[in-house]
GROMACS .gro file of C-alpha atoms in nm:
model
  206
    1UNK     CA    1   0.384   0.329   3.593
    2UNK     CA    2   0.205   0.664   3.600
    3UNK     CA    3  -0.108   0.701   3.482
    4UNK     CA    4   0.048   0.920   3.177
    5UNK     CA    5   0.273   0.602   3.068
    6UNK     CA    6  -0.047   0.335   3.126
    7UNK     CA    7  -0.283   0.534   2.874
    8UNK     CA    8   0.052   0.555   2.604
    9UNK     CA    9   0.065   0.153   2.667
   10UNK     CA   10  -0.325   0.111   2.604
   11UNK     CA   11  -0.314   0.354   2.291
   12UNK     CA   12  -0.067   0.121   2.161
   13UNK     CA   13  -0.276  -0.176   2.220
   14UNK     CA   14  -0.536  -0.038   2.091
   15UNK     CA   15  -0.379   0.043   1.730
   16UNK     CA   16  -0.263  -0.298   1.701
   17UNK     CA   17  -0.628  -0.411   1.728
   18UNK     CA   18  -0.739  -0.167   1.426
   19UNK     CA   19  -0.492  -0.347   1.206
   20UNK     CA   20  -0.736  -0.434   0.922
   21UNK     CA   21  -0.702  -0.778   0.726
   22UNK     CA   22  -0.909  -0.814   0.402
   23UNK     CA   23  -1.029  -1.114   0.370
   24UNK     CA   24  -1.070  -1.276   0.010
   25UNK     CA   25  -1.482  -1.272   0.080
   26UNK     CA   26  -1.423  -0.885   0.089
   27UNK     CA   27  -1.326  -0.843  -0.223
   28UNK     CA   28  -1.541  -0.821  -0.516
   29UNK     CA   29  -1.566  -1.122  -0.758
   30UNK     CA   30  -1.572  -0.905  -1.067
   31UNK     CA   31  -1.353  -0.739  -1.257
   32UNK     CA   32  -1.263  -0.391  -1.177
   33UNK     CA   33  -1.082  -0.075  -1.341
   34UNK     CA   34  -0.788   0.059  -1.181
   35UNK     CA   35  -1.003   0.387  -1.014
   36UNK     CA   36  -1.199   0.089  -0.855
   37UNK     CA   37  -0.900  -0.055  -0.733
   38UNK     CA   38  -0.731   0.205  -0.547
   39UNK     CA   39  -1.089   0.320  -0.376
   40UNK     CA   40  -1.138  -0.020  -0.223
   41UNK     CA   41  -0.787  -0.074  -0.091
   42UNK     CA   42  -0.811   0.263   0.024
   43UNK     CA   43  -1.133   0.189   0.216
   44UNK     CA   44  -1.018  -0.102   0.379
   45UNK     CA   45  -0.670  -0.014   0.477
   46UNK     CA   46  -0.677   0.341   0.564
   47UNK     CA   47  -0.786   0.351   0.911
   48UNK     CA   48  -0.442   0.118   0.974
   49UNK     CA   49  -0.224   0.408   0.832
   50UNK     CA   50  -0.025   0.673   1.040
   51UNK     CA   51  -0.221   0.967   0.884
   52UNK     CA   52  -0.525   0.852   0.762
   53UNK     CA   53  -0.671   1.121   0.635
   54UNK     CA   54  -0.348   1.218   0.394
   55UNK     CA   55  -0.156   0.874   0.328
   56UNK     CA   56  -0.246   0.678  -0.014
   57UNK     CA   57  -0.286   0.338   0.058
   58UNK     CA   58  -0.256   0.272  -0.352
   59UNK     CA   59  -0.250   0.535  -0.664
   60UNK     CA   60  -0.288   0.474  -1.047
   61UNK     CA   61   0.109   0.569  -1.039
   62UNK     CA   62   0.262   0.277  -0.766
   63UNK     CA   63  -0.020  -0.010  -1.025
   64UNK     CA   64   0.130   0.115  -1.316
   65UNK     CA   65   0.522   0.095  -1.123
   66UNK     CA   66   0.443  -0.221  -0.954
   67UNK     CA   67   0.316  -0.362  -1.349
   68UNK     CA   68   0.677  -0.233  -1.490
   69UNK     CA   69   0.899  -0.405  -1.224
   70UNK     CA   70   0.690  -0.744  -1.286
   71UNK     CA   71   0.536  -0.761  -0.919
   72UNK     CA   72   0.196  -0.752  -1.070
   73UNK     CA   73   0.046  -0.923  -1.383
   74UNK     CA   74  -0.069  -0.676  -1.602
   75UNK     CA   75  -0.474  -0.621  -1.618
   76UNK     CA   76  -0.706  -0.795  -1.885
   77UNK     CA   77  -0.807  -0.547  -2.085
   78UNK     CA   78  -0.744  -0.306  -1.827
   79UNK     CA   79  -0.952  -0.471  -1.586
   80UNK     CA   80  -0.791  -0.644  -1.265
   81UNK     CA   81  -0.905  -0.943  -1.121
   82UNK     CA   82  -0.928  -1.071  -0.767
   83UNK     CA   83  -0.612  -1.252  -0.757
   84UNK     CA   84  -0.487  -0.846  -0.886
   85UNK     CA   85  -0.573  -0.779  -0.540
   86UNK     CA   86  -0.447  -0.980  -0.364
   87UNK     CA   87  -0.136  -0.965  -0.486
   88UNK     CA   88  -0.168  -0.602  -0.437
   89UNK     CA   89  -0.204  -0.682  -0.052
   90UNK     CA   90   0.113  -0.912  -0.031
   91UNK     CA   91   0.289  -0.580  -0.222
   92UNK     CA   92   0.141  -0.306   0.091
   93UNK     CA   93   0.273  -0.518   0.346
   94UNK     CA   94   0.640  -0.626   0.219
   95UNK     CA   95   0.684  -0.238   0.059
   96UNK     CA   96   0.720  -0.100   0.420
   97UNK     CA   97   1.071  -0.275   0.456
   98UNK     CA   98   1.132  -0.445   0.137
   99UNK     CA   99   1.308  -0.312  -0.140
  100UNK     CA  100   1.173  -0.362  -0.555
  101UNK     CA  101   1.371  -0.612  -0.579
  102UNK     CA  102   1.309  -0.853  -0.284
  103UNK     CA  103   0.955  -0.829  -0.351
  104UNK     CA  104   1.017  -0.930  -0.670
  105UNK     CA  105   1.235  -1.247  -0.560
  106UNK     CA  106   0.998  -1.335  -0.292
  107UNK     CA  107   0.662  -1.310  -0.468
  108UNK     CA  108   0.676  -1.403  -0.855
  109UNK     CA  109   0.748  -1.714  -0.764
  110UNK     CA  110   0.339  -1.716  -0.630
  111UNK     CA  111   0.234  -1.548  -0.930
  112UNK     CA  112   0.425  -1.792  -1.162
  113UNK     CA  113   0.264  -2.094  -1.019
  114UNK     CA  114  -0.063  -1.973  -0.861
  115UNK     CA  115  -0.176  -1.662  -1.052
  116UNK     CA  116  -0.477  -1.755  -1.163
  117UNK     CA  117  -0.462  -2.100  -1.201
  118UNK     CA  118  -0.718  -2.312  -1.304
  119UNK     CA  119  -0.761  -2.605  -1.064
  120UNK     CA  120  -0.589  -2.726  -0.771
  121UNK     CA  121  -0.367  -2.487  -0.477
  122UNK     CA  122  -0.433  -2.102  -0.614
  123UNK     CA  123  -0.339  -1.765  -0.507
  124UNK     CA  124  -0.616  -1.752  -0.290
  125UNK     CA  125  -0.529  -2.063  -0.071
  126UNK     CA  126  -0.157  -1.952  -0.029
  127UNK     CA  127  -0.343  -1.583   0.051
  128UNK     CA  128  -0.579  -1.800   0.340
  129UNK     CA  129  -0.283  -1.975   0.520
  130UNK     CA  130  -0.056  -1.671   0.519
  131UNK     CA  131  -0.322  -1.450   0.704
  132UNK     CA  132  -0.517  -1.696   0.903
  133UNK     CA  133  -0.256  -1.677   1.197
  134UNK     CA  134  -0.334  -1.298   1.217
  135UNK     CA  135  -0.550  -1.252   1.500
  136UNK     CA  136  -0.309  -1.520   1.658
  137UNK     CA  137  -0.009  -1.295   1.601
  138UNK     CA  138  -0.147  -0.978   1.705
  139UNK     CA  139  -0.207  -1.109   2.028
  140UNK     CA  140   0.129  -1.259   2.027
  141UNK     CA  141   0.242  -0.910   1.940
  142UNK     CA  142   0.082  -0.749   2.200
  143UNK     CA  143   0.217  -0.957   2.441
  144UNK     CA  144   0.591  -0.869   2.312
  145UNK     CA  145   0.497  -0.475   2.315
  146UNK     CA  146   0.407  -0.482   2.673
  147UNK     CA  147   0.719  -0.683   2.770
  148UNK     CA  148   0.937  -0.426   2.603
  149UNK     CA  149   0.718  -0.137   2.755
  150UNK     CA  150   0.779  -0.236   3.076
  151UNK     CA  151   1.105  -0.339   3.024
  152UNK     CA  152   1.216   0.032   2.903
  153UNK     CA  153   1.019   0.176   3.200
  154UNK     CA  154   1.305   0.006   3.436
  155UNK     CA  155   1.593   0.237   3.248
  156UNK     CA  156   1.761   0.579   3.328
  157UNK     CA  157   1.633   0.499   3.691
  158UNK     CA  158   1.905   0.764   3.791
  159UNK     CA  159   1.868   1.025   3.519
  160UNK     CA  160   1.756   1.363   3.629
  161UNK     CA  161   1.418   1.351   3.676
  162UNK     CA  162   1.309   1.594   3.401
  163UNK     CA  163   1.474   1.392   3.134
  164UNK     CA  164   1.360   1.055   3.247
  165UNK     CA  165   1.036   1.005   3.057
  166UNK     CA  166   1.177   1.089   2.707
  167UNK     CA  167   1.445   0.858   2.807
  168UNK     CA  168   1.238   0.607   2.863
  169UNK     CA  169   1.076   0.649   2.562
  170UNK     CA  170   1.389   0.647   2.352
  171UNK     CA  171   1.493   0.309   2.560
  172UNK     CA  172   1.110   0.220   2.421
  173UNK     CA  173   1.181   0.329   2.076
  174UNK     CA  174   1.505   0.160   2.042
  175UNK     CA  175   1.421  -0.195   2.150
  176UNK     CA  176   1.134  -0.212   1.901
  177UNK     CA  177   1.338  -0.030   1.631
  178UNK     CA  178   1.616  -0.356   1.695
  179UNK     CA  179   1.389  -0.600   1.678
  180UNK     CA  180   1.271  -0.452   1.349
  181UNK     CA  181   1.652  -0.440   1.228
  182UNK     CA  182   1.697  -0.770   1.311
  183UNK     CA  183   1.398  -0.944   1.200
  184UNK     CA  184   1.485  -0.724   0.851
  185UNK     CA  185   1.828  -0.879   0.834
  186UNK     CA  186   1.655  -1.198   0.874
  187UNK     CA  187   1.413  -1.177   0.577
  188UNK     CA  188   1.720  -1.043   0.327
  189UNK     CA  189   1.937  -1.352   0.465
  190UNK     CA  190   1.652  -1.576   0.361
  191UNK     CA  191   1.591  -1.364   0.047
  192UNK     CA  192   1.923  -1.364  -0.058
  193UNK     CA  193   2.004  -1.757  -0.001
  194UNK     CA  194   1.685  -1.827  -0.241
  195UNK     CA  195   1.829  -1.611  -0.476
  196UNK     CA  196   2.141  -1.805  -0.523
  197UNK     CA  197   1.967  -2.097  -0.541
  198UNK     CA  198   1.750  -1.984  -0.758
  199UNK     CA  199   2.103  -1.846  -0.973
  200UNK     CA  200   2.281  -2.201  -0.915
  201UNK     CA  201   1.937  -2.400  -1.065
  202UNK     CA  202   1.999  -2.182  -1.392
  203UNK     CA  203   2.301  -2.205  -1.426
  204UNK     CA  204   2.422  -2.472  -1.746
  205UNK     CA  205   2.570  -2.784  -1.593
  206UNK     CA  206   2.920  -2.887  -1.707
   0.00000   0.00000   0.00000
């Protein structure tokens, strides 16, 4: 590899290791209004965004929306609790390549059964196991990045030379962008297959 291609592999790196994860510690044990909301999920997730001095991680307008569509329990007295943001968490990652609706399938059932619940597993247990593999799968991640990278730096060996690094690039771009489609398909097979269960369970027996 030149030594153009090596930096573009170590910025890469690099980003994956400012993926933020907020852990339940981080967040405040009191109550907080909605203004309070979106400034500390904005603090803690914005240096993980593509622009981050433009995107919204979270705005009074996607709360109120995510309310409506019954992905988030409404406030007490306008106040949200922890377990509010943490489900707000679960919400940023799965909007990305989720629709409403499979959010919905996929994540009531938590807030049915462990939205603040009194004793026993709770939302912030199922929040612990889901995110302690992180560091684990970043570097698991990484790993699979540079395979690909180097894998797309063997193609268009005989292009014209001027066209060859945007080639390789593309090559790049699209073996990520099918492992994304396919791991997508994936999560809407699963999705889908609990829905009908879910459909078949309600349904009256005969």
């Amino acid at each position: 590899m030149t030594l153009e291609t090596e930096d573009l592999l170590q910025s890469i790196l690099n980003s994956l290791d400012r993926i933020n994860y907020i852990r339940p510690e981080d967040i405040p044990d009191i109550e907080l209004y909605m203004d309070q909301v979106t400034t500390f999920m904005g603090s803690r997730l914005k240096s993980s965004t593509r622009y981050p001095d433009e995107d919204k991680i979270l705005t009074k307008t996607m709360i109120n929306n995510y309310a409506k569509n019954d992905l988030l329990p409404p406030p007490i007295k306008k106040k949200y609790s922890k377990e509010h943001v943490l489900v707000l968490i679960f919400i940023y990652y799965f909007k990305g390549f989720m629709s409403i609706s499979d959010i919905q399938t996929i994540l009531k059932p938590i807030t049915d059964e462990f939205f603040q619940k009194e004793d026993g597993f709770k939302l912030e247990d199922v929040y612990n196991e889901v995110f302690s593999l992180e560091k684990e799968e970043v570097e698991q991640l990484k790993q699979d990045v540079t395979e690909k990278f180097h894998k797309s730096q063997e193609t268009f060996k005989d292009s014209p030379q001027k066209d060859r690094e945007f080639l390789q690039i593309f090559s790049f771009v699209c073996l990520l962008s099918f492992d994304v489609y396919v791991k997508k398909l994936i999560i809407e097979k699963m999705i889908d297959s609990y829905r009908e269960e879910l459909k078949a369970a309600q349904e009256p027996k005969t």
